[in-house]
mmCIF file of C-alpha atoms in Angstrom:
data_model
loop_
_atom_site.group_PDB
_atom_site.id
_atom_site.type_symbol
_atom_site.label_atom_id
_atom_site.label_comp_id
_atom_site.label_asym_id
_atom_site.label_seq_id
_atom_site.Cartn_x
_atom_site.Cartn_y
_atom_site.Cartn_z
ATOM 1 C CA UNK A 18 105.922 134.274 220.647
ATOM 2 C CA UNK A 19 109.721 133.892 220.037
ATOM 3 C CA UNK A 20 111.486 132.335 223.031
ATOM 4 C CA UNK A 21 114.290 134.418 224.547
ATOM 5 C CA UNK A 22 117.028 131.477 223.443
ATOM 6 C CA UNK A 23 115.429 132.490 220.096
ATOM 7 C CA UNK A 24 115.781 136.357 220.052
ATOM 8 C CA UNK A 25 119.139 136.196 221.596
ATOM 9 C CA UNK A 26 120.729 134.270 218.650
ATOM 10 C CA UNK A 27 118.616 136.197 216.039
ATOM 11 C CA UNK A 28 120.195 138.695 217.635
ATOM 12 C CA UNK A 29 123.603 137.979 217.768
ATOM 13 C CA UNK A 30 123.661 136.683 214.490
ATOM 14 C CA UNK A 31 122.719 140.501 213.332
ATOM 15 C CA UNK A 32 125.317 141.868 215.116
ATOM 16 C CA UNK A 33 127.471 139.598 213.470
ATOM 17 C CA UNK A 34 126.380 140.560 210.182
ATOM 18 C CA UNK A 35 126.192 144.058 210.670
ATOM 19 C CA UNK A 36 129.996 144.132 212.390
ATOM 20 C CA UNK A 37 130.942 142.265 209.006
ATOM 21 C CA UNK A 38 129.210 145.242 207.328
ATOM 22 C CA UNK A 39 130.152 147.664 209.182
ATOM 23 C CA UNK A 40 134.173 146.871 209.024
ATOM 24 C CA UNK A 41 133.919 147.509 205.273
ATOM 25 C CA UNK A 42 132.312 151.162 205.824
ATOM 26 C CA UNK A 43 134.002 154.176 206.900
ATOM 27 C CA UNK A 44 132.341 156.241 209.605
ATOM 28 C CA UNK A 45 131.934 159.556 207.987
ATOM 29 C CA UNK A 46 130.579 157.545 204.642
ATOM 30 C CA UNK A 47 127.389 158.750 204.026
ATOM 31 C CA UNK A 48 125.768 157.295 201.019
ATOM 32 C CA UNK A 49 124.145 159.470 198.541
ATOM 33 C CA UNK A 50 124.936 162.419 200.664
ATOM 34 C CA UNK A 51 124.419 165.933 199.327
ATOM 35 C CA UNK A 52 125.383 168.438 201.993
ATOM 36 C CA UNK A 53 125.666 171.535 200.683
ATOM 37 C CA UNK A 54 122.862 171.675 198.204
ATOM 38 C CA UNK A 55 119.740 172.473 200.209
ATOM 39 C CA UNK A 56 117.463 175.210 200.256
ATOM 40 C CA UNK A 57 117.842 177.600 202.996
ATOM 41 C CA UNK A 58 114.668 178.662 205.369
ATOM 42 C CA UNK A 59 113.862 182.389 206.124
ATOM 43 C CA UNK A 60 113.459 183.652 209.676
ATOM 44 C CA UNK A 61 109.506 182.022 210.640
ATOM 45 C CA UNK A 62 109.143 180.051 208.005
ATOM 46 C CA UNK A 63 108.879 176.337 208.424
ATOM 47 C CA UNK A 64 108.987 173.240 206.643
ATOM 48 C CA UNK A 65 107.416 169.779 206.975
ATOM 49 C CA UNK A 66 109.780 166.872 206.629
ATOM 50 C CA UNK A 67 108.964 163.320 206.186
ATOM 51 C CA UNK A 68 111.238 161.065 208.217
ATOM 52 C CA UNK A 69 111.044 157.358 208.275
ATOM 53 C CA UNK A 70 113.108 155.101 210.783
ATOM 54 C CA UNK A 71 114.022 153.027 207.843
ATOM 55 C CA UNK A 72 116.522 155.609 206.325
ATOM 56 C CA UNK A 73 120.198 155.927 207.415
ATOM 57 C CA UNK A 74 121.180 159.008 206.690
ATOM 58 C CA UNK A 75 117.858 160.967 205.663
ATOM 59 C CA UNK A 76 119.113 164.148 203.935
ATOM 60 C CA UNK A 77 116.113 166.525 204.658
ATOM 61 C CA UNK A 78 117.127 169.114 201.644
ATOM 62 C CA UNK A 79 117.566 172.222 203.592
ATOM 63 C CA UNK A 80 120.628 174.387 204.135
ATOM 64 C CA UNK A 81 120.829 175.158 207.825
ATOM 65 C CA UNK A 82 123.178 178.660 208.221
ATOM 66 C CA UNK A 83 125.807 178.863 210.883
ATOM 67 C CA UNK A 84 124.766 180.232 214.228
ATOM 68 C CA UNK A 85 121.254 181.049 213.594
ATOM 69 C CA UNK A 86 118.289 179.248 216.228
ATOM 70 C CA UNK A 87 116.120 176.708 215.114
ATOM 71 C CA UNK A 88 113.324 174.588 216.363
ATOM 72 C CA UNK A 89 112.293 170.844 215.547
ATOM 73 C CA UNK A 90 108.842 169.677 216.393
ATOM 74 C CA UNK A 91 108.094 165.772 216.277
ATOM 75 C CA UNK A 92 105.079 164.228 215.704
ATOM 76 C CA UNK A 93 105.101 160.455 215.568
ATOM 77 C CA UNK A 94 102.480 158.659 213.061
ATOM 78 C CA UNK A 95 103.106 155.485 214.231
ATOM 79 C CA UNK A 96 104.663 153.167 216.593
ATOM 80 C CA UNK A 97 108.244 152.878 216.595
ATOM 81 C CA UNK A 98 110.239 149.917 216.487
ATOM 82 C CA UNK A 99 113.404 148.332 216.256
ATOM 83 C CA UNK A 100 113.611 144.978 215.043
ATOM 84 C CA UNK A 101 111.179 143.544 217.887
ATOM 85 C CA UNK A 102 111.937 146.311 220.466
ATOM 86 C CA UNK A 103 109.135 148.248 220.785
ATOM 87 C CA UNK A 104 108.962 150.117 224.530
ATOM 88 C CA UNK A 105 111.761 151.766 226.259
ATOM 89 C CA UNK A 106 113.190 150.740 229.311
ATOM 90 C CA UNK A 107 110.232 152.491 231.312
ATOM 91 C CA UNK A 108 107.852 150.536 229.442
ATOM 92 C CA UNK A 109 106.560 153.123 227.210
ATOM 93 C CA UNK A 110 106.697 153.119 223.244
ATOM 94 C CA UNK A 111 109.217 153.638 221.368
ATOM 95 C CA UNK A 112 109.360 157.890 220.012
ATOM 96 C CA UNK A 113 112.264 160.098 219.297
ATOM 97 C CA UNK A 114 114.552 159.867 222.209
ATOM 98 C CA UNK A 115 114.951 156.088 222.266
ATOM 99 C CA UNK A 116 116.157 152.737 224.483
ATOM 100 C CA UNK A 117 118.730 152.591 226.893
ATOM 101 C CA UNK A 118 121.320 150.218 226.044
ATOM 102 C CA UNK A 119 119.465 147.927 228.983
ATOM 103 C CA UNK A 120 116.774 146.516 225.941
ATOM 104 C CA UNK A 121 119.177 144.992 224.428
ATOM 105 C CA UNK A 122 119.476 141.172 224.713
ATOM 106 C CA UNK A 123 123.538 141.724 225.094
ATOM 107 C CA UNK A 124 125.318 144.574 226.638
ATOM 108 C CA UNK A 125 128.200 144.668 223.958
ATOM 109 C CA UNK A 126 125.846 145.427 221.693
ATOM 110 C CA UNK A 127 126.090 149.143 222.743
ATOM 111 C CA UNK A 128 129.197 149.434 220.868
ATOM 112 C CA UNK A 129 127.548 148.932 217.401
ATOM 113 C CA UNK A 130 125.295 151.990 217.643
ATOM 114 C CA UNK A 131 126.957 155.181 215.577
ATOM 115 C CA UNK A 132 126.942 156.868 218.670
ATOM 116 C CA UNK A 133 128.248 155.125 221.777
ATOM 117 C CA UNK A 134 126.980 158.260 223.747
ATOM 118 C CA UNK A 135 123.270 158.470 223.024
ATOM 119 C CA UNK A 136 120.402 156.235 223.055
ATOM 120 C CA UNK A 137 119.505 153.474 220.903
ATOM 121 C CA UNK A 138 117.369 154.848 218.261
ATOM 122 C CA UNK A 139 116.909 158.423 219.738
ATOM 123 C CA UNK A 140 116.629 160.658 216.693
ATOM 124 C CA UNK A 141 119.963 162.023 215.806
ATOM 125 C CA UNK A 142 120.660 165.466 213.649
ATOM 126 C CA UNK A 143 124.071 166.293 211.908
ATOM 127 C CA UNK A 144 125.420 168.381 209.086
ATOM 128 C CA UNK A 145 127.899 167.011 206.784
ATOM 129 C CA UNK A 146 129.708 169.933 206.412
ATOM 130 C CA UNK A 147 130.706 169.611 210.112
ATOM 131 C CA UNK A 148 129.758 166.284 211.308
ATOM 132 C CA UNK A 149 131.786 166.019 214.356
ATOM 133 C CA UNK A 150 130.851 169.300 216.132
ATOM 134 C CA UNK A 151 127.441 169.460 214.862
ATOM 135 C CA UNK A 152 125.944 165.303 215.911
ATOM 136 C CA UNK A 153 123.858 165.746 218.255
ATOM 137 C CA UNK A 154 120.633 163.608 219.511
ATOM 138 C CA UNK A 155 117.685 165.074 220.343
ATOM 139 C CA UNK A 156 118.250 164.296 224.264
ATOM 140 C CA UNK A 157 121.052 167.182 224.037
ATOM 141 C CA UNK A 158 118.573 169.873 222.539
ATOM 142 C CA UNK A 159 116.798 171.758 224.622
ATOM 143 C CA UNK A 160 112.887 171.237 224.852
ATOM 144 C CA UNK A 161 110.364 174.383 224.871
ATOM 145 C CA UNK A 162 107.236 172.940 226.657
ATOM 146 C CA UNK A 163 105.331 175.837 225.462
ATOM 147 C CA UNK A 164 105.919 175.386 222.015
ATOM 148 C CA UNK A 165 106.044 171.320 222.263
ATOM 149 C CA UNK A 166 109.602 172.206 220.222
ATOM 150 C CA UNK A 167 113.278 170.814 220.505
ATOM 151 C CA UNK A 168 115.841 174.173 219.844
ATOM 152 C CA UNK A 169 118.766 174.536 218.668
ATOM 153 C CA UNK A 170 121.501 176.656 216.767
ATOM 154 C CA UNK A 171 123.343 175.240 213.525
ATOM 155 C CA UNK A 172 127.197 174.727 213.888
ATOM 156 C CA UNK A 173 127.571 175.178 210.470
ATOM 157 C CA UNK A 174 126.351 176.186 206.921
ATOM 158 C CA UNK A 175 125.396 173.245 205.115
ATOM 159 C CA UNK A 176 122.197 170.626 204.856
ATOM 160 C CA UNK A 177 120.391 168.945 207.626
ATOM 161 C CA UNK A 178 120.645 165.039 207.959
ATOM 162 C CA UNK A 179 118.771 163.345 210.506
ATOM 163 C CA UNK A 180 118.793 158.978 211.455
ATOM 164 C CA UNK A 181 118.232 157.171 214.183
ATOM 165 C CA UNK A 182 120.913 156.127 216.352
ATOM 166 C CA UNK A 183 121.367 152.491 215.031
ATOM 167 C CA UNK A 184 124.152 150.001 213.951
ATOM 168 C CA UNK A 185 125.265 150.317 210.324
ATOM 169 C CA UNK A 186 123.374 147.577 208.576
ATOM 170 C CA UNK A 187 120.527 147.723 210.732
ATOM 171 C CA UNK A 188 118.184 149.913 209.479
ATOM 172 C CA UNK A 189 115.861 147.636 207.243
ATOM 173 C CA UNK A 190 114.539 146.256 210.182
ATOM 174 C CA UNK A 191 113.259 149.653 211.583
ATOM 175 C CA UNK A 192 109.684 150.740 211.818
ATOM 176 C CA UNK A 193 108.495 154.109 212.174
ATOM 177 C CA UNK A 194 107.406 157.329 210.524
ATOM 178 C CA UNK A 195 107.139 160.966 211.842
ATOM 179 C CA UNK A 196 106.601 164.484 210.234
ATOM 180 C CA UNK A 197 109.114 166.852 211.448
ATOM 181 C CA UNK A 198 108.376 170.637 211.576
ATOM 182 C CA UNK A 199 111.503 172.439 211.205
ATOM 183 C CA UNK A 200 111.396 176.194 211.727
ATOM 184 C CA UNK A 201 114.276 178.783 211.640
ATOM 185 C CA UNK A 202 113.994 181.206 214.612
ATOM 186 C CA UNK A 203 115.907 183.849 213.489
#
């Protein structure tokens, strides 16, 4: 086992690297993006997506229409992990909504992650189209206990791209696979 001397400078020389990386990118660059070029889903029909930890900006191919409901159910295949972090600050494993900033082995290291105001890793959704007023993480959405499904509405028309809430550069070091179920509701 890695001594905590050890993991701290592993980390910090990531950070380093990734806020060399990161200065060179712009923060609405999305690489191989294709927002508006989805299909669109019909009223109760669903679709199974594929998501893996490892991508940064996963474009899941479907055209989400302005204002109508939808719901997102997660089902993890495996553990999740980031870099060696693999339990949230209660102790639990790692799943969709994340690690509070605490896990970390330095504090500034909060201020890496794309977005300062949600978890590390929690899974994040966003439309290109519209990226500032439709990010969201999947701690803002609300959760239907009776359906075991996060909810909510699109902000605008355009594709669906979901990542985890990492630093730029930081992704290759991510474990972790889920299928998504994404229904429209209306």
């Amino acid at each position: 086992m890695k001594s905590l001397y050890t993991r701290k400078l592993q980390a910090l020389v990531l950070v380093t690297f990734g806020l060399i990386l990161s200065g060179c990118a712009l923060p609405g660059w999305m690489p191989g993006s294709t927002s508006d070029s989805g299909q669109a889903i019909s009223p109760g029909e669903k679709v199974t997506l594929h998501f893996f930890t490892k991508i940064p900006n996963f474009d899941t191919g479907v055209a989400l229409q302005s204002g109508a409901h939808y719901q997102l159910k997660v089902q993890l295949l495996n553990n999740w992990i980031d870099s060696y972090i693999e339990t949230n600050e209660l102790g639990e494993p790692l799943h969709e909504t994340g690690f509070d900033n605490s896990q970390m082995p330095f504090e500034f290291l909060g201020f890496t992650r794309r977005s300062q105001s949600h978890n590390w890793f929690e899974l994040m959704l966003m439309q290109p189209n519209c990226k500032s007023s439709s990010l969201q993480g999947i701690s803002d959405l609300s959760f239907d206990e009776a359906n075991n499904s996060y909810n909510f509405v699109a902000a605008c028309d355009g594709n669906l791209t979901l990542f985890v809430n990492d630093a730029y550069g930081f992704y290759l070091n991510n474990v972790g696979y889920a299928n998504l179920g994404l229904s429209r509701a209306n």
